[in-house]
Short mmCIF file of C-alpha atoms in Angstrom, two decimals:
data_model
loop_
_atom_site.label_atom_id
_atom_site.label_comp_id
_atom_site.label_asym_id
_atom_site.label_seq_id
_atom_site.Cartn_x
_atom_site.Cartn_y
_atom_site.Cartn_z
CA UNK X 1 -10.16 -3.18 -30.93
CA UNK X 2 -8.51 -3.84 -27.59
CA UNK X 3 -4.75 -3.19 -26.78
CA UNK X 4 -2.74 -6.16 -27.50
CA UNK X 5 -1.11 -7.75 -24.50
CA UNK X 6 2.46 -7.02 -25.81
CA UNK X 7 5.09 -4.48 -24.27
CA UNK X 8 7.53 -2.19 -26.35
CA UNK X 9 10.74 -0.72 -25.14
CA UNK X 10 13.24 1.71 -27.21
CA UNK X 11 16.69 1.62 -26.24
CA UNK X 12 20.18 2.06 -28.14
CA UNK X 13 19.52 4.69 -30.48
CA UNK X 14 22.83 5.88 -29.97
CA UNK X 15 26.16 4.01 -29.94
CA UNK X 16 26.60 1.93 -26.61
CA UNK X 17 29.96 2.82 -24.74
CA UNK X 18 28.44 1.61 -21.21
CA UNK X 19 26.95 -1.81 -20.42
CA UNK X 20 23.29 -2.19 -20.14
CA UNK X 21 22.31 -0.55 -16.45
CA UNK X 22 20.75 -2.54 -13.85
CA UNK X 23 17.73 0.27 -13.85
CA UNK X 24 17.22 -0.82 -17.56
CA UNK X 25 17.11 -4.60 -16.71
CA UNK X 26 14.53 -3.77 -13.91
CA UNK X 27 12.33 -1.95 -16.23
CA UNK X 28 12.22 -5.23 -18.43
CA UNK X 29 11.95 -7.50 -15.43
CA UNK X 30 9.22 -5.58 -13.77
CA UNK X 31 7.27 -5.54 -17.12
CA UNK X 32 7.74 -9.17 -17.41
CA UNK X 33 6.53 -10.11 -13.96
CA UNK X 34 4.06 -7.46 -13.28
CA UNK X 35 2.43 -6.88 -16.70
CA UNK X 36 3.21 -10.43 -17.85
CA UNK X 37 2.78 -9.55 -21.59
CA UNK X 38 2.52 -12.24 -24.47
CA UNK X 39 6.09 -10.57 -26.05
CA UNK X 40 8.43 -8.05 -24.88
CA UNK X 41 9.68 -6.09 -27.92
CA UNK X 42 12.94 -4.04 -28.04
CA UNK X 43 13.49 -1.65 -30.67
CA UNK X 44 17.20 -0.65 -30.97
CA UNK X 45 19.88 0.70 -33.37
CA UNK X 46 23.06 -0.28 -31.51
CA UNK X 47 22.92 -3.53 -29.53
CA UNK X 48 23.36 -3.21 -25.83
CA UNK X 49 25.95 -5.44 -24.10
CA UNK X 50 26.93 -6.37 -20.53
CA UNK X 51 25.78 -8.46 -17.49
CA UNK X 52 22.43 -6.98 -17.31
CA UNK X 53 21.88 -7.20 -20.71
CA UNK X 54 22.54 -10.90 -20.73
CA UNK X 55 20.09 -11.28 -17.98
CA UNK X 56 17.29 -9.41 -19.84
CA UNK X 57 17.98 -10.63 -23.54
CA UNK X 58 16.21 -14.12 -23.12
CA UNK X 59 12.92 -12.34 -22.45
CA UNK X 60 13.15 -9.79 -25.48
CA UNK X 61 12.26 -10.01 -29.15
CA UNK X 62 14.64 -7.68 -30.81
CA UNK X 63 13.91 -5.27 -33.81
CA UNK X 64 16.93 -3.15 -35.26
CA UNK X 65 15.30 0.17 -36.50
CA UNK X 66 16.56 2.97 -38.88
CA UNK X 67 17.01 6.50 -37.53
CA UNK X 68 13.91 8.54 -38.33
CA UNK X 69 14.68 10.64 -41.59
CA UNK X 70 12.60 13.51 -40.38
CA UNK X 71 14.91 13.90 -37.36
CA UNK X 72 18.16 13.28 -39.14
CA UNK X 73 17.19 15.99 -41.89
CA UNK X 74 17.09 18.28 -38.88
CA UNK X 75 19.95 17.07 -36.96
CA UNK X 76 22.69 19.66 -36.15
CA UNK X 77 20.25 22.53 -36.37
CA UNK X 78 19.88 23.64 -32.85
CA UNK X 79 16.81 25.45 -33.47
CA UNK X 80 15.14 22.04 -34.06
CA UNK X 81 17.05 19.17 -32.80
CA UNK X 82 19.78 20.17 -30.31
CA UNK X 83 22.41 17.40 -30.18
CA UNK X 84 21.57 16.55 -26.60
CA UNK X 85 17.99 15.62 -27.47
CA UNK X 86 18.79 13.88 -30.61
CA UNK X 87 18.42 10.02 -29.34
CA UNK X 88 15.25 11.17 -27.45
CA UNK X 89 13.67 12.67 -30.48
CA UNK X 90 14.20 9.54 -32.53
CA UNK X 91 12.78 7.54 -29.69
CA UNK X 92 9.78 9.80 -29.69
CA UNK X 93 8.96 8.54 -33.42
CA UNK X 94 10.12 4.94 -33.13
CA UNK X 95 7.55 4.45 -29.97
CA UNK X 96 4.60 5.65 -32.17
CA UNK X 97 5.77 3.71 -35.11
CA UNK X 98 5.85 0.23 -33.13
CA UNK X 99 2.40 1.15 -31.63
CA UNK X 100 0.85 2.19 -34.70
CA UNK X 101 1.99 -1.01 -36.52
CA UNK X 102 1.35 -3.76 -33.72
CA UNK X 103 -0.39 -1.76 -30.82
CA UNK X 104 0.52 -2.66 -27.19
CA UNK X 105 2.05 -1.02 -24.06
CA UNK X 106 5.05 1.14 -24.60
CA UNK X 107 7.14 2.24 -21.66
CA UNK X 108 10.39 4.20 -21.26
CA UNK X 109 13.15 1.94 -20.08
CA UNK X 110 13.47 3.78 -16.94
CA UNK X 111 10.12 2.59 -15.85
CA UNK X 112 9.29 0.40 -12.83
CA UNK X 113 5.98 -1.44 -13.16
CA UNK X 114 4.22 -2.07 -9.99
CA UNK X 115 0.73 -3.46 -10.27
CA UNK X 116 -1.06 -5.44 -13.15
CA UNK X 117 -2.96 -2.90 -15.28
CA UNK X 118 -6.86 -2.98 -15.05
CA UNK X 119 -8.38 -4.71 -17.97
CA UNK X 120 -10.57 -1.68 -18.72
CA UNK X 121 -7.38 0.26 -19.74
CA UNK X 122 -6.93 -2.32 -22.53
CA UNK X 123 -10.18 -1.64 -23.88
CA UNK X 124 -9.59 2.26 -24.91
CA UNK X 125 -8.16 2.87 -28.38
CA UNK X 126 -5.11 4.82 -26.91
CA UNK X 127 -4.02 5.56 -23.30
CA UNK X 128 -1.54 8.16 -22.04
CA UNK X 129 -1.01 9.89 -18.57
CA UNK X 130 -1.04 13.41 -17.61
CA UNK X 131 1.96 14.81 -15.95
CA UNK X 132 2.36 18.04 -13.63
CA UNK X 133 2.41 21.15 -15.66
CA UNK X 134 5.79 21.76 -17.54
CA UNK X 135 7.62 24.90 -18.17
CA UNK X 136 7.88 25.81 -21.54
CA UNK X 137 11.66 26.15 -22.50
CA UNK X 138 11.28 29.02 -24.93
CA UNK X 139 8.48 31.17 -23.06
CA UNK X 140 8.91 30.11 -19.30
CA UNK X 141 5.21 29.57 -19.26
CA UNK X 142 3.95 26.65 -17.38
CA UNK X 143 1.74 24.63 -19.42
CA UNK X 144 -0.47 21.43 -19.17
CA UNK X 145 1.20 18.48 -20.69
CA UNK X 146 1.08 14.64 -20.97
CA UNK X 147 4.05 12.51 -20.54
CA UNK X 148 4.86 9.96 -23.52
CA UNK X 149 6.92 7.66 -21.13
CA UNK X 150 3.89 5.36 -20.78
CA UNK X 151 1.53 4.80 -23.75
CA UNK X 152 -0.94 1.97 -24.80
CA UNK X 153 -2.50 1.75 -28.20
CA UNK X 154 -4.57 -0.45 -30.44
CA UNK X 155 -2.86 -1.18 -33.86
CA UNK X 156 -3.17 1.52 -36.45
CA UNK X 157 -4.55 3.89 -33.47
CA UNK X 158 -6.01 7.18 -34.88
CA UNK X 159 -4.49 9.13 -32.09
CA UNK X 160 -0.95 7.52 -32.52
CA UNK X 161 -1.35 8.24 -36.31
CA UNK X 162 -2.03 11.90 -35.86
CA UNK X 163 0.41 12.46 -33.48
CA UNK X 164 3.15 10.81 -35.68
CA UNK X 165 1.97 12.80 -38.64
CA UNK X 166 2.43 16.29 -36.73
CA UNK X 167 5.34 15.64 -34.78
CA UNK X 168 8.11 16.81 -37.19
CA UNK X 169 6.53 20.21 -37.61
CA UNK X 170 6.37 20.59 -33.80
CA UNK X 171 10.05 20.15 -33.38
CA UNK X 172 11.23 23.58 -32.08
CA UNK X 173 14.46 22.59 -30.26
CA UNK X 174 12.97 21.96 -26.84
CA UNK X 175 12.14 18.67 -25.07
CA UNK X 176 8.56 18.85 -24.69
CA UNK X 177 6.79 20.80 -27.57
CA UNK X 178 6.55 17.96 -30.01
CA UNK X 179 5.93 15.22 -27.46
CA UNK X 180 4.05 16.63 -24.17
CA UNK X 181 2.59 19.82 -25.45
CA UNK X 182 1.50 18.42 -28.87
CA UNK X 183 0.17 15.38 -27.31
CA UNK X 184 -1.86 17.55 -24.67
CA UNK X 185 -3.36 19.61 -27.71
CA UNK X 186 -4.18 16.28 -29.51
CA UNK X 187 -6.15 15.01 -26.38
CA UNK X 188 -8.42 17.97 -26.76
CA UNK X 189 -8.89 17.73 -30.37
CA UNK X 190 -9.31 14.00 -30.59
CA UNK X 191 -11.08 13.28 -27.39
CA UNK X 192 -13.01 10.12 -28.91
CA UNK X 193 -9.75 8.62 -29.70
CA UNK X 194 -7.93 8.96 -26.32
CA UNK X 195 -8.28 8.04 -22.81
CA UNK X 196 -6.04 10.31 -20.08
CA UNK X 197 -5.12 8.98 -16.74
CA UNK X 198 -4.20 11.41 -14.09
CA UNK X 199 -0.63 11.79 -12.87
CA UNK X 200 -1.03 9.41 -10.03
CA UNK X 201 -1.47 6.48 -12.31
CA UNK X 202 1.95 6.51 -14.11
CA UNK X 203 3.72 9.46 -12.87
CA UNK X 204 3.35 9.74 -8.99
CA UNK X 205 6.56 11.59 -8.45
CA UNK X 206 6.89 15.01 -10.42
CA UNK X 207 9.91 15.70 -12.62
CA UNK X 208 10.72 18.73 -10.63
CA UNK X 209 13.53 18.78 -8.09
CA UNK X 210 11.19 17.81 -5.33
CA UNK X 211 9.64 14.96 -7.11
CA UNK X 212 13.20 13.59 -8.02
CA UNK X 213 14.58 13.81 -4.76
CA UNK X 214 11.44 12.13 -3.10
CA UNK X 215 12.10 9.38 -5.50
CA UNK X 216 15.92 8.68 -5.35
CA UNK X 217 16.53 10.07 -1.82
CA UNK X 218 13.33 9.99 0.16
CA UNK X 219 10.88 7.46 1.30
CA UNK X 220 7.90 8.49 -0.93
CA UNK X 221 4.59 6.53 -1.30
CA UNK X 222 3.52 5.87 -4.86
CA UNK X 223 0.04 5.39 -3.69
CA UNK X 224 -2.31 3.59 -6.28
CA UNK X 225 0.26 4.15 -9.12
CA UNK X 226 0.57 1.31 -11.57
CA UNK X 227 4.14 2.27 -12.63
CA UNK X 228 6.77 4.88 -11.78
CA UNK X 229 8.84 6.79 -14.23
CA UNK X 230 12.24 7.58 -13.02
CA UNK X 231 13.04 10.70 -15.06
CA UNK X 232 16.66 9.47 -15.54
CA UNK X 233 17.40 12.00 -18.10
CA UNK X 234 17.51 14.60 -15.39
CA UNK X 235 20.01 12.98 -13.24
CA UNK X 236 21.73 10.05 -14.75
CA UNK X 237 25.12 11.81 -15.43
CA UNK X 238 27.54 12.14 -12.60
CA UNK X 239 28.25 15.72 -13.35
CA UNK X 240 24.59 16.75 -13.16
CA UNK X 241 23.49 17.80 -9.65
CA UNK X 242 20.65 20.28 -10.07
CA UNK X 243 18.11 17.76 -9.52
CA UNK X 244 19.82 15.29 -7.14
CA UNK X 245 23.30 14.23 -5.94
CA UNK X 246 22.32 10.52 -7.12
CA UNK X 247 23.60 9.50 -10.39
CA UNK X 248 23.38 6.28 -12.53
CA UNK X 249 26.86 5.08 -11.18
CA UNK X 250 25.59 5.06 -7.49
CA UNK X 251 22.61 2.85 -8.23
CA UNK X 252 23.93 -0.57 -7.75
CA UNK X 253 22.46 -3.85 -6.57
CA UNK X 254 24.22 -3.31 -3.25
CA UNK X 255 22.65 0.23 -2.87
CA UNK X 256 19.19 -1.00 -3.89
CA UNK X 257 19.29 -3.92 -1.41
CA UNK X 258 20.38 -1.85 1.40
CA UNK X 259 18.79 1.68 0.99
CA UNK X 260 15.61 2.86 2.54
CA UNK X 261 14.68 5.07 -0.31
CA UNK X 262 11.60 5.11 -2.49
CA UNK X 263 13.39 3.70 -5.47
CA UNK X 264 15.29 1.02 -3.49
CA UNK X 265 11.97 -0.30 -1.91
CA UNK X 266 10.04 -0.17 -5.26
CA UNK X 267 12.93 -2.02 -7.23
CA UNK X 268 14.27 -4.58 -4.68
CA UNK X 269 11.61 -7.13 -5.58
CA UNK X 270 12.81 -7.18 -9.16
CA UNK X 271 16.62 -7.56 -8.65
CA UNK X 272 18.40 -10.49 -10.09
CA UNK X 273 17.87 -13.63 -7.94
CA UNK X 274 15.20 -12.22 -5.91
CA UNK X 275 11.63 -14.06 -6.38
CA UNK X 276 9.25 -12.46 -4.10
CA UNK X 277 5.44 -12.85 -4.19
CA UNK X 278 4.16 -9.42 -5.14
CA UNK X 279 1.04 -8.32 -3.13
CA UNK X 280 -0.12 -5.88 -5.66
CA UNK X 281 -3.91 -6.70 -5.68
CA UNK X 282 -3.94 -9.57 -8.04
#
């Protein structure tokens, strides 16, 4: 069964105290204009607000979701669900639930779509992308990993179901064990049920400091990438400077229109009011 031509985002699993950000709007808008899905579904708990939400809202089908019981049961236990990761762990489950139910393309809401996805990708039962090796927070070991920021699935996917069934038991207080490392293990255990793309397809810029700086401050080339993940959890807060001096508050329309950075160049065609012919190999 082919992957349906629908898209899914997950947002607002914690209370919203800031307006929907420009970058979140750009994720939706680039998806709408590049992927051209039949429907864009937003799975949320707390409804966004603000100017960019008002612009995105007409293009979205909304689904209010409950918090995931298995995550809530472990909430507050830093050995399994650290408070700083709680919203993200809920999102790990919600994305798989959506794909199991209806299938489609899931993307984190800090994604920029660059090129239409080749038709053959939609013929696989499940698609995900490999990322550069990730350091295990518990052991310090560099381990192979996939990234769950871009997923494609047929409805009822065997791979998605197995991942969903095992995820709670794999939660160990880290960001990656139940998502990146477990997903990687499942690609070896269920090779018939999954297709794995190289990092260059969805994650051309790494999640290390060099990759984030190249994306936010440099003039990098995404090459043949279909989409770009912005790794926003690593640099979003103004007080966090270990990956970049750039933070969410600095990324405005004015900045993206004027800057010569990788992010600005890739995002500029999708800014509000900008209608450019996208020469992306259609």
